[in-house]
């Protein structure tokens, strides 16, 4: 079991902003995951990976792949209180789900 969080590199988010957006994404997708999968993922150590994307359109393309695969996902939009304009899409979490499934969706992306 694994979860992939994809953050936009093109926004130039500061380290704190990036950490917050990744955390929002992880928790949001987790909350949309079925009870059995959540339990399996937690029992296996909550494996996560943070990957980078270069645009909003890339995040939405990955979200479409996740939906097609039946994998929970969450698209995060910033509230706009600090560095970014309100509604800016910052991150996407995919899973938790089987590692092979996550890799089919996000396996071509570089580490953040």
Short mmCIF file of C-alpha atoms in Angstrom, two decimals:
data_model
loop_
_atom_site.label_atom_id
_atom_site.label_comp_id
_atom_site.label_asym_id
_atom_site.label_seq_id
_atom_site.Cartn_x
_atom_site.Cartn_y
_atom_site.Cartn_z
CA UNK A 1 0.00 0.00 0.00
CA UNK A 2 1.21 3.49 -0.83
CA UNK A 3 0.08 7.06 -1.25
CA UNK A 4 1.61 9.49 -3.75
CA UNK A 5 1.39 13.22 -3.23
CA UNK A 6 2.16 15.35 -6.28
CA UNK A 7 3.05 19.00 -5.68
CA UNK A 8 3.44 21.72 -8.28
CA UNK A 9 7.04 22.83 -8.75
CA UNK A 10 6.09 25.73 -11.01
CA UNK A 11 4.55 27.73 -8.14
CA UNK A 12 7.79 28.23 -6.22
CA UNK A 13 6.13 27.49 -2.88
CA UNK A 14 8.25 28.01 0.21
CA UNK A 15 9.13 24.95 2.29
CA UNK A 16 6.44 25.62 4.88
CA UNK A 17 3.74 26.20 2.26
CA UNK A 18 4.79 23.02 0.44
CA UNK A 19 4.66 20.99 3.66
CA UNK A 20 1.19 22.31 4.47
CA UNK A 21 -0.17 21.58 0.99
CA UNK A 22 1.26 18.05 1.01
CA UNK A 23 -0.30 17.43 4.44
CA UNK A 24 -3.69 18.76 3.26
CA UNK A 25 -3.56 16.48 0.23
CA UNK A 26 -2.55 13.38 2.17
CA UNK A 27 -5.28 13.76 4.76
CA UNK A 28 -7.99 14.67 2.24
CA UNK A 29 -7.37 11.60 0.08
CA UNK A 30 -7.10 9.38 3.18
CA UNK A 31 -10.53 10.56 4.32
CA UNK A 32 -12.01 9.50 0.96
CA UNK A 33 -10.47 6.02 1.19
CA UNK A 34 -12.50 3.01 2.29
CA UNK A 35 -12.12 1.69 5.82
CA UNK A 36 -10.36 -1.55 4.82
CA UNK A 37 -7.79 0.22 2.65
CA UNK A 38 -7.13 2.83 5.37
CA UNK A 39 -6.54 0.07 7.91
CA UNK A 40 -4.20 -1.84 5.57
CA UNK A 41 -2.20 1.29 4.76
CA UNK A 42 -1.89 2.32 8.39
CA UNK A 43 -0.86 -1.20 9.38
CA UNK A 44 1.83 -1.21 6.70
CA UNK A 45 3.45 2.03 7.94
CA UNK A 46 1.56 4.65 5.88
CA UNK A 47 4.05 4.65 3.00
CA UNK A 48 4.08 7.97 1.13
CA UNK A 49 6.08 9.53 -1.67
CA UNK A 50 6.17 13.18 -2.71
CA UNK A 51 6.52 13.79 -6.43
CA UNK A 52 6.71 16.89 -8.57
CA UNK A 53 4.62 18.18 -11.44
CA UNK A 54 5.05 21.30 -13.53
CA UNK A 55 1.49 22.53 -14.04
CA UNK A 56 -2.11 22.49 -12.93
CA UNK A 57 -3.08 20.62 -16.08
CA UNK A 58 -0.62 17.85 -15.20
CA UNK A 59 -2.29 17.43 -11.79
CA UNK A 60 -5.74 17.21 -13.37
CA UNK A 61 -4.53 14.64 -15.91
CA UNK A 62 -3.25 12.50 -13.02
CA UNK A 63 -6.54 12.97 -11.16
CA UNK A 64 -8.36 11.70 -14.26
CA UNK A 65 -6.11 8.61 -14.30
CA UNK A 66 -6.82 7.99 -10.61
CA UNK A 67 -10.55 8.27 -11.20
CA UNK A 68 -10.34 5.84 -14.13
CA UNK A 69 -8.44 3.37 -11.91
CA UNK A 70 -11.00 3.79 -9.10
CA UNK A 71 -8.34 5.15 -6.72
CA UNK A 72 -9.22 7.82 -4.14
CA UNK A 73 -7.59 11.17 -4.79
CA UNK A 74 -7.78 14.76 -3.63
CA UNK A 75 -7.02 17.98 -5.51
CA UNK A 76 -5.95 20.78 -3.16
CA UNK A 77 -6.73 24.45 -3.76
CA UNK A 78 -5.03 27.05 -1.61
CA UNK A 79 -7.12 29.42 0.51
CA UNK A 80 -4.90 32.33 -0.48
CA UNK A 81 -3.96 33.56 2.98
CA UNK A 82 -0.19 33.67 2.42
CA UNK A 83 1.85 33.06 -0.74
CA UNK A 84 -0.69 32.17 -3.42
CA UNK A 85 -3.89 33.52 -4.93
CA UNK A 86 -7.11 31.99 -3.56
CA UNK A 87 -8.08 28.85 -5.45
CA UNK A 88 -4.60 28.05 -6.77
CA UNK A 89 -4.31 24.29 -7.32
CA UNK A 90 -1.20 23.25 -5.39
CA UNK A 91 -1.17 19.48 -4.91
CA UNK A 92 -2.81 16.16 -5.61
CA UNK A 93 -2.82 13.06 -3.43
CA UNK A 94 -3.45 9.66 -5.02
CA UNK A 95 -4.34 6.80 -2.72
CA UNK A 96 -3.67 5.09 -0.45
CA UNK A 97 -4.06 2.06 -2.66
CA UNK A 98 -2.03 -0.91 -3.84
CA UNK A 99 1.49 0.17 -4.70
CA UNK A 100 1.27 -1.24 -8.23
CA UNK A 101 -1.85 0.81 -8.89
CA UNK A 102 -0.30 4.03 -7.58
CA UNK A 103 2.78 3.40 -9.73
CA UNK A 104 0.62 3.00 -12.86
CA UNK A 105 -0.76 6.50 -12.23
CA UNK A 106 2.30 8.39 -10.94
CA UNK A 107 5.29 6.17 -11.74
CA UNK A 108 6.71 8.43 -14.45
CA UNK A 109 6.99 11.51 -12.19
CA UNK A 110 10.22 12.71 -10.56
CA UNK A 111 10.67 13.09 -6.84
CA UNK A 112 9.88 16.60 -5.65
#
